[in-house]
Amino acid sequence: MNIFLNTRKHMLNAYLKTAICLTTFFLTAFLVLFSKDAISAPSKKNKAQIGTNHALIIGISDYNKWADLKSPAKDAKAIYKILSTRYNFKRSNIILLTDYTKEKPTLSNILNYLDKYTTELKVTDNLLIFFSGHSSEDEKGETYWIPQDGKKNSKMTWLKHSDLCLNFFAADNFKAKSLCIITDSVFSSKLIRSGAISLTPYDLRYPEKIKEKSTRHSREVLSFGDQHWPGSSKTDGLGLFTYYICKALQDNQLDIIDFENLVFDEEILFSITRIAGTRMMRGRLKTPLEKGGQFVITKTKRVPKINVLTADISPKKGYPGSSFLFTATTAAPATEVFIEINGTKHPMKGSGKKWKLNKRVETLGKNRFKAIAANSNGTLGKSKSGSLTIIKQQAAFADVKTISVDPKKGLAGDTVKFSATTSSPAAEVIVTIDGKPFKMAGAGTDWHLDEAVMAFGKIKCTIIATNSDGIQGKQKSDTLVLAVGPSNVVDVKTDPETVYAGEEFIITALTDRPAKSVTILLDGRKYTMKGSGTKWISKRTIKTIGEKNYTISAKNPKGVKGSPQSGIITTKKSPLPIPNTLSADASPATPGKNFAGDRFKVKVKTSAPADIVYIKIDDETQKMTGSGTRWEYTTKIDIAGATPFSVFALNKDGARGSSKEGKIIAAKPPALPVSIVTANVNPKKGNRGRAFTFKAKTDMPATEVALMIEGKRYDMKGTGTSWSYVSRIDKIGTIEFSMVAKNEDMVEGGIKTASLEVIKRRYKNNKDGTVTDLITGKIRDRFLDHGDGTITDLATNLMRPKKPKQIAVTYEEATEYCRDLEIKGHTGWRLPTLTEWKRFVDKSNQNPSLPNGHPFSSVLTHVDYWTKSKHKFGSQYVYKISLWTGKEGYLNKKKDSIVWPVRYAELEE
C-alpha cells in the first residue's frame, strides 16, 4: 500500500497516523504540518550556477525500540564538523539530527525537513543527505532507514526508500540542482541506475570539466551497501564507512572535488571490502531530473596554522598519581588544543588563546609532554614541549596548615605581614600576591614575609610549600582588601641639575603608590610625564637662562591628587650653539638587502656642529663617527622586526641637544629551501592492500612534507627533520612515489623520488597445505595458530575461530552472533563472502573439503554454512557452502545453517 497520498500534507498525515500512537498524534501532526522553522535561504552572493550547499545529517545511536549503536551520532557530528570547517557548507545551512541535538532524528522531524527542502530549495541549490543508523531490507527487496522512534515490527514507522524517492528525492517538484545521498546502510538497487563517473581527478582538465558537470542536475546515491559497521579504536570510534569518508575529506588535497570520486577512492573500496566484506554501491536515481551532473564541493580558504607560544606545567615535580595543571597559550585563537603526554593525546579545555588541563600522571621518571593547537580546518601548528618529573616519595608533604595576613585591610602601598605554618618542615614557601610570587623567609614549619603591596581592591593571596623532595603540598589562600590611597610624589631628580639653555635634561619622579598619571608644571606650562606604577620621567629643554622652579603632582587610579614635590633646574648660557638632532635615518648598508643578519647604517644630522654624537641600541650606548653636523653608525641587526634606537649630540662644552628616536626595520630573510635527504618505504615489496610506511628525512627542519603516490598527494606527519605516513596501496606493479618538503615560508624544495613493488598476493598455496612467501621465497604453514582459539589463513589474511559455532541458526541470528563475538579481544567478526569461501575450501578433499594440514576442529559437514553474499533469487536468499563437497548453493535467510565467522587480520612483518 502506498502510504503517501496525492498532496504532501495528506501524505504526511497518513504517514504519521500509522507511525505515531494516538496519544501523540495531534502534537506530531502540528509539528510536521505547521512548524515555522525555515531552512536558511541561499545567500545573495551565491546565485546563478554556484548555488548554496545544504545538508541534512542524521546519526542515530540511541533507539527507542531497536538495539543501540555506538557510532552513528558521533559519525554525524564528524561529518558536520569537517564539512563546515573545511568545505563550502555554512553551519546555518546544515541541519544536524542526532541523539544529542535539540531536535531528535524522529520520523516526523526527518519528514518535516525533507518536505521543507522540497518546497524551499531553489534550482541552483544543492542538498547532501547523510544517514548513519539502523536500516532494513524486507523480503520484497524494499529498503528502509529506521528513525529513532521506529518500531521493531511496524514498517509504517520506518522510512521506506521507494516512498522517499517517489515523494521527495525523485519528485518533479524537488527543485534542487544536485542531490547526493551518502548512506551508511543498505539502499535498494531497484531504485537506481548503476554506473560510475568516467572523469577522474587524474585528468589534467579535471577542475574545468567537473565544474561543467556541476552545472547539470544530478540525483546521486552512494551507499555502504550493508548494515552499519560499528566503530573501533582503529577508526577513532567512528563507523567504518564514516571513518573512511572523513579521512578522504581530511586528506583531500584538491581545491575542488566531487563526492563520487572522493568516496569511491580505491583505498576506501579496498579497505571496506576487506574489513566488512561488503561491496559499496553507487548510481543515479531513476528520474528525468537526473542529467548526469555531479555534486561538487570546494575547500574553503586555507586557514593559517596556529602555533603554541607557551606550554607550562605546575608543579614541575610530583609523586605517582599527583595532579598537574597544564596551561598553554596560542599565537591566535585555536579550535582545539591537545596535551600529548608520553605519546597519548588529551584534549585541553578553554577557548581562544588560553587553554588548560588538570591531569594525573603515574609514570615514574621524566615525562615529556607537548602542547599542539589545531585551527578550524583541523590542521596542526608548531608544538611547544616541556617535561615533568615523577619521583618516589621520600619526605612527607609540607601542606600549608595556617595562613595569616596582617593587616587584612589598608591602603595600596602599605606593608603587609604574611605568615604561614606547614604540617611538616618545608624547604621553600612561596606566597603569590595578586598573581606575583614572593619567597617567604623562615625555616622548618614557620614562615613569614613583609611586603609592600601596590595592588588595590580584593586581592587573593595564596601560600604553597615545597618539601625536601621538591614536591608541593596543599596550598591555602586568604584575601586582602586594599583601598586606593593617594599617590604622593616622594622624590624628584633632574639630570643634570645645571644645563645650558636649549640643552635636553631629564626629570625623574617617584611616587609612594602606583599612579594613573603624573604631570609637571615647568616655566608656566604643564607637561604629562611618561611612565607607569611609581616611576615617571620627562625629557625637557629650556631656552631661557636662570633658575626655574617646577612642581610634580600625581593622580591615583581614581583620579585623586596626592601631595606634590618641587624641584629646581638651573640653566646657563652656552658659549657654543646646542647641537639638536634634526634627523636620524636607518637604511641597509651595502650590499645588505634589509634582512635580519644584514648590516644597517644610521645617518644623523644635527642643527649645529657636534663634538660627540651617541646612539643607544639595545640598552648599549655607542659613539657615532663623523664631524660637524653629519654623523653615522653601522651595526648588524640579527632579529627581524623593529629595533628601536635613540640619538643625542653634545657640543664641546658638553651641552646636550634634543634627542631623536627611530627604528631599524629588518625583514625576515627568506628561509633556505628544505631538501629531502632520504625517501624510504617499508616494506619495499608487499602485497596489494597492505599498509606501507613511508619515511622522509630532511636536511633541516621542515614545516610540511608531502608524499605523492600515483598522482595523489598526502600530508605526511611529523616535525623537524623526521616525517612519516602510512598508506595502503591497491594497485599492482612498480609504484613510484615522491616526497617534497616546504620551509617556513611554505616554499617547496627539491623532490626526491623512489619506488616500491606491489604484488597481488603475498602467499601462494601449495598442494601439501603449505604456502610459499612470494617476497622472501620461504615455505611455511598456511595456517597460523595464535593459541587463543583463533587461526589466521595467510593465503587470505582472514582470521577464523578454531571451530565453528556448533548449532545451526537463522541468517539474522548468524549476523548478530558475529557482531557480538569477542575472542581474546578480537572483535569485528562477520560472515564470509562466497568468494572468500571459494578461496578457503579445497574441493579435492571431502568431508571436510578443507585444505591439507588445516588445524581446525569440530568442523560439521552434515549442515551447510552461511555466506553473506546475496543470491539472484532475491533479498531473502543468500549463498551457502557445503563443507562436505566444497560446492555452493543457496538458502532462505529464515532457514538454519552454521555460522563460521571471519575477520580481517593484517599480520605484522
PDB file of C-alpha atoms in Angstrom, residues 747-901:
ATOM      1  CA  VAL A 747      58.192  27.230  -0.384  1.00  0.00           C
ATOM      2  CA  GLU A 748      58.883  23.749  -1.731  1.00  0.00           C
ATOM      3  CA  GLY A 749      62.400  22.381  -2.096  1.00  0.00           C
ATOM      4  CA  GLY A 750      63.632  19.633  -4.372  1.00  0.00           C
ATOM      5  CA  ILE A 751      61.648  16.423  -4.970  1.00  0.00           C
ATOM      6  CA  LYS A 752      63.008  13.001  -4.024  1.00  0.00           C
ATOM      7  CA  THR A 753      61.593  10.022  -5.943  1.00  0.00           C
ATOM      8  CA  ALA A 754      61.706   6.294  -5.193  1.00  0.00           C
ATOM      9  CA  SER A 755      59.583   3.227  -5.873  1.00  0.00           C
ATOM     10  CA  LEU A 756      58.086   0.113  -4.337  1.00  0.00           C
ATOM     11  CA  GLU A 757      56.744  -3.126  -5.737  1.00  0.00           C
ATOM     12  CA  VAL A 758      53.201  -4.314  -5.050  1.00  0.00           C
ATOM     13  CA  ILE A 759      52.211  -7.909  -5.795  1.00  0.00           C
ATOM     14  CA  LYS A 760      48.677  -9.302  -5.971  1.00  0.00           C
ATOM     15  CA  ARG A 761      49.095 -11.794  -3.137  1.00  0.00           C
ATOM     16  CA  ARG A 762      51.945 -12.475  -0.789  1.00  0.00           C
ATOM     17  CA  TYR A 763      51.398 -16.191  -0.387  1.00  0.00           C
ATOM     18  CA  LYS A 764      50.957 -18.922  -2.986  1.00  0.00           C
ATOM     19  CA  ASN A 765      49.081 -22.086  -1.964  1.00  0.00           C
ATOM     20  CA  ASN A 766      50.900 -25.399  -2.203  1.00  0.00           C
ATOM     21  CA  LYS A 767      49.167 -28.774  -2.555  1.00  0.00           C
ATOM     22  CA  ASP A 768      50.575 -30.040   0.744  1.00  0.00           C
ATOM     23  CA  GLY A 769      48.779 -27.306   2.710  1.00  0.00           C
ATOM     24  CA  THR A 770      51.781 -25.005   2.995  1.00  0.00           C
ATOM     25  CA  VAL A 771      52.257 -21.620   1.340  1.00  0.00           C
ATOM     26  CA  THR A 772      55.212 -20.010  -0.396  1.00  0.00           C
ATOM     27  CA  ASP A 773      56.070 -16.444   0.597  1.00  0.00           C
ATOM     28  CA  LEU A 774      56.431 -14.658  -2.755  1.00  0.00           C
ATOM     29  CA  ILE A 775      58.523 -11.921  -1.142  1.00  0.00           C
ATOM     30  CA  THR A 776      61.061 -13.986   0.807  1.00  0.00           C
ATOM     31  CA  GLY A 777      60.713 -17.258  -1.098  1.00  0.00           C
ATOM     32  CA  LYS A 778      60.308 -19.207   2.156  1.00  0.00           C
ATOM     33  CA  ILE A 779      57.784 -22.026   2.606  1.00  0.00           C
ATOM     34  CA  ARG A 780      55.694 -22.015   5.764  1.00  0.00           C
ATOM     35  CA  ASP A 781      52.453 -23.386   7.177  1.00  0.00           C
ATOM     36  CA  ARG A 782      49.389 -21.790   5.611  1.00  0.00           C
ATOM     37  CA  PHE A 783      47.512 -21.528   8.903  1.00  0.00           C
ATOM     38  CA  LEU A 784      48.863 -19.580  11.865  1.00  0.00           C
ATOM     39  CA  ASP A 785      47.512 -20.750  15.233  1.00  0.00           C
ATOM     40  CA  HIS A 786      47.556 -17.849  17.705  1.00  0.00           C
ATOM     41  CA  GLY A 787      46.969 -20.111  20.694  1.00  0.00           C
ATOM     42  CA  ASP A 788      43.923 -18.131  21.795  1.00  0.00           C
ATOM     43  CA  GLY A 789      41.223 -20.038  19.937  1.00  0.00           C
ATOM     44  CA  THR A 790      41.794 -18.189  16.649  1.00  0.00           C
ATOM     45  CA  ILE A 791      43.644 -19.142  13.462  1.00  0.00           C
ATOM     46  CA  THR A 792      44.711 -16.876  10.591  1.00  0.00           C
ATOM     47  CA  ASP A 793      44.768 -18.090   6.997  1.00  0.00           C
ATOM     48  CA  LEU A 794      47.878 -16.487   5.469  1.00  0.00           C
ATOM     49  CA  ALA A 795      46.527 -17.031   1.961  1.00  0.00           C
ATOM     50  CA  THR A 796      43.505 -14.793   2.599  1.00  0.00           C
ATOM     51  CA  ASN A 797      44.511 -12.746   5.671  1.00  0.00           C
ATOM     52  CA  LEU A 798      41.271 -13.877   7.301  1.00  0.00           C
ATOM     53  CA  MET A 799      41.104 -14.999  10.923  1.00  0.00           C
ATOM     54  CA  ARG A 800      38.629 -17.711  11.986  1.00  0.00           C
ATOM     55  CA  PRO A 801      37.692 -19.261  15.314  1.00  0.00           C
ATOM     56  CA  LYS A 802      39.393 -22.652  15.648  1.00  0.00           C
ATOM     57  CA  LYS A 803      35.979 -24.282  15.482  1.00  0.00           C
ATOM     58  CA  PRO A 804      32.685 -23.028  14.023  1.00  0.00           C
ATOM     59  CA  LYS A 805      29.531 -22.493  16.026  1.00  0.00           C
ATOM     60  CA  GLN A 806      28.065 -25.939  16.649  1.00  0.00           C
ATOM     61  CA  ILE A 807      24.377 -25.008  16.407  1.00  0.00           C
ATOM     62  CA  ALA A 808      22.632 -24.012  13.164  1.00  0.00           C
ATOM     63  CA  VAL A 809      20.890 -20.599  13.313  1.00  0.00           C
ATOM     64  CA  THR A 810      18.980 -18.250  11.013  1.00  0.00           C
ATOM     65  CA  TYR A 811      20.774 -15.640   8.933  1.00  0.00           C
ATOM     66  CA  GLU A 812      19.735 -12.814  11.262  1.00  0.00           C
ATOM     67  CA  GLU A 813      20.917 -14.787  14.288  1.00  0.00           C
ATOM     68  CA  ALA A 814      24.175 -15.526  12.484  1.00  0.00           C
ATOM     69  CA  THR A 815      24.897 -11.848  11.765  1.00  0.00           C
ATOM     70  CA  GLU A 816      24.070 -10.887  15.362  1.00  0.00           C
ATOM     71  CA  TYR A 817      26.342 -13.671  16.622  1.00  0.00           C
ATOM     72  CA  CYS A 818      29.219 -12.289  14.522  1.00  0.00           C
ATOM     73  CA  ARG A 819      28.562  -8.721  15.611  1.00  0.00           C
ATOM     74  CA  ASP A 820      28.627  -9.624  19.319  1.00  0.00           C
ATOM     75  CA  LEU A 821      31.505 -12.115  19.165  1.00  0.00           C
ATOM     76  CA  GLU A 822      34.731 -11.339  21.009  1.00  0.00           C
ATOM     77  CA  ILE A 823      37.587 -13.818  21.338  1.00  0.00           C
ATOM     78  CA  LYS A 824      40.521 -12.732  23.479  1.00  0.00           C
ATOM     79  CA  GLY A 825      39.995  -9.091  22.497  1.00  0.00           C
ATOM     80  CA  HIS A 826      39.408  -9.848  18.822  1.00  0.00           C
ATOM     81  CA  THR A 827      36.241  -8.116  17.548  1.00  0.00           C
ATOM     82  CA  GLY A 828      34.902  -7.090  14.142  1.00  0.00           C
ATOM     83  CA  TRP A 829      33.678 -10.542  13.073  1.00  0.00           C
ATOM     84  CA  ARG A 830      31.352 -11.119  10.111  1.00  0.00           C
ATOM     85  CA  LEU A 831      30.094 -13.814   7.761  1.00  0.00           C
ATOM     86  CA  PRO A 832      32.465 -14.723   4.908  1.00  0.00           C
ATOM     87  CA  THR A 833      31.560 -13.836   1.333  1.00  0.00           C
ATOM     88  CA  LEU A 834      31.119 -16.549  -1.286  1.00  0.00           C
ATOM     89  CA  THR A 835      34.428 -15.524  -2.904  1.00  0.00           C
ATOM     90  CA  GLU A 836      36.227 -15.859   0.420  1.00  0.00           C
ATOM     91  CA  TRP A 837      34.736 -19.333   0.957  1.00  0.00           C
ATOM     92  CA  LYS A 838      35.896 -20.421  -2.517  1.00  0.00           C
ATOM     93  CA  ARG A 839      39.450 -19.329  -1.721  1.00  0.00           C
ATOM     94  CA  PHE A 840      39.305 -21.250   1.555  1.00  0.00           C
ATOM     95  CA  VAL A 841      37.841 -24.639   0.619  1.00  0.00           C
ATOM     96  CA  ASP A 842      39.649 -27.401  -1.246  1.00  0.00           C
ATOM     97  CA  LYS A 843      37.229 -29.408  -3.411  1.00  0.00           C
ATOM     98  CA  SER A 844      39.816 -32.127  -3.899  1.00  0.00           C
ATOM     99  CA  ASN A 845      39.159 -33.032  -0.278  1.00  0.00           C
ATOM    100  CA  GLN A 846      35.765 -34.081   1.089  1.00  0.00           C
ATOM    101  CA  ASN A 847      34.143 -34.325   4.482  1.00  0.00           C
ATOM    102  CA  PRO A 848      35.519 -31.775   5.187  1.00  0.00           C
ATOM    103  CA  SER A 849      36.570 -30.062   1.967  1.00  0.00           C
ATOM    104  CA  LEU A 850      39.317 -28.099   3.706  1.00  0.00           C
ATOM    105  CA  PRO A 851      42.991 -27.636   2.748  1.00  0.00           C
ATOM    106  CA  ASN A 852      45.520 -30.263   3.685  1.00  0.00           C
ATOM    107  CA  GLY A 853      47.108 -29.782   7.104  1.00  0.00           C
ATOM    108  CA  HIS A 854      44.383 -27.485   8.400  1.00  0.00           C
ATOM    109  CA  PRO A 855      44.310 -27.123  12.222  1.00  0.00           C
ATOM    110  CA  PHE A 856      40.543 -26.630  12.654  1.00  0.00           C
ATOM    111  CA  SER A 857      38.390 -28.857  14.848  1.00  0.00           C
ATOM    112  CA  SER A 858      34.711 -29.772  15.248  1.00  0.00           C
ATOM    113  CA  VAL A 859      34.004 -28.907  11.608  1.00  0.00           C
ATOM    114  CA  LEU A 860      30.428 -30.023  10.930  1.00  0.00           C
ATOM    115  CA  THR A 861      29.746 -31.296   7.420  1.00  0.00           C
ATOM    116  CA  HIS A 862      26.151 -32.530   7.520  1.00  0.00           C
ATOM    117  CA  VAL A 863      24.858 -28.928   7.696  1.00  0.00           C
ATOM    118  CA  ASP A 864      25.796 -26.133   5.266  1.00  0.00           C
ATOM    119  CA  TYR A 865      27.430 -22.807   6.164  1.00  0.00           C
ATOM    120  CA  TRP A 866      26.193 -19.225   5.741  1.00  0.00           C
ATOM    121  CA  THR A 867      27.797 -16.693   3.417  1.00  0.00           C
ATOM    122  CA  LYS A 868      26.865 -13.009   3.339  1.00  0.00           C
ATOM    123  CA  SER A 869      26.638 -12.911  -0.464  1.00  0.00           C
ATOM    124  CA  LYS A 870      23.157 -12.277  -1.887  1.00  0.00           C
ATOM    125  CA  HIS A 871      21.661 -14.750  -4.315  1.00  0.00           C
ATOM    126  CA  LYS A 872      19.908 -13.745  -7.543  1.00  0.00           C
ATOM    127  CA  PHE A 873      16.580 -15.112  -6.233  1.00  0.00           C
ATOM    128  CA  GLY A 874      16.080 -12.009  -4.097  1.00  0.00           C
ATOM    129  CA  SER A 875      16.940 -10.194  -0.914  1.00  0.00           C
ATOM    130  CA  GLN A 876      15.807 -13.080   1.311  1.00  0.00           C
ATOM    131  CA  TYR A 877      18.229 -15.556  -0.262  1.00  0.00           C
ATOM    132  CA  VAL A 878      21.975 -15.836   0.183  1.00  0.00           C
ATOM    133  CA  TYR A 879      24.596 -18.308  -0.964  1.00  0.00           C
ATOM    134  CA  LYS A 880      25.633 -21.182   1.275  1.00  0.00           C
ATOM    135  CA  ILE A 881      28.617 -23.501   1.139  1.00  0.00           C
ATOM    136  CA  SER A 882      28.855 -27.210   1.829  1.00  0.00           C
ATOM    137  CA  LEU A 883      31.967 -28.371   3.645  1.00  0.00           C
ATOM    138  CA  TRP A 884      31.204 -31.944   2.651  1.00  0.00           C
ATOM    139  CA  THR A 885      31.783 -31.224  -1.040  1.00  0.00           C
ATOM    140  CA  GLY A 886      33.014 -27.591  -1.133  1.00  0.00           C
ATOM    141  CA  LYS A 887      30.157 -26.741  -3.507  1.00  0.00           C
ATOM    142  CA  GLU A 888      27.911 -23.678  -3.280  1.00  0.00           C
ATOM    143  CA  GLY A 889      24.130 -23.454  -3.053  1.00  0.00           C
ATOM    144  CA  TYR A 890      21.510 -21.006  -1.824  1.00  0.00           C
ATOM    145  CA  LEU A 891      19.243 -20.756   1.210  1.00  0.00           C
ATOM    146  CA  ASN A 892      16.384 -18.650   2.537  1.00  0.00           C
ATOM    147  CA  LYS A 893      17.534 -16.409   5.399  1.00  0.00           C
ATOM    148  CA  LYS A 894      14.814 -17.783   7.663  1.00  0.00           C
ATOM    149  CA  LYS A 895      16.267 -21.295   7.432  1.00  0.00           C
ATOM    150  CA  ASP A 896      19.045 -22.556   9.699  1.00  0.00           C
ATOM    151  CA  SER A 897      22.677 -23.011   8.832  1.00  0.00           C
ATOM    152  CA  ILE A 898      26.092 -22.991  10.527  1.00  0.00           C
ATOM    153  CA  VAL A 899      27.970 -19.732  11.178  1.00  0.00           C
ATOM    154  CA  TRP A 900      31.750 -19.683  10.937  1.00  0.00           C
ATOM    155  CA  PRO A 901      32.814 -16.032  11.406  1.00  0.00           C
TER     156      PRO A 901
END
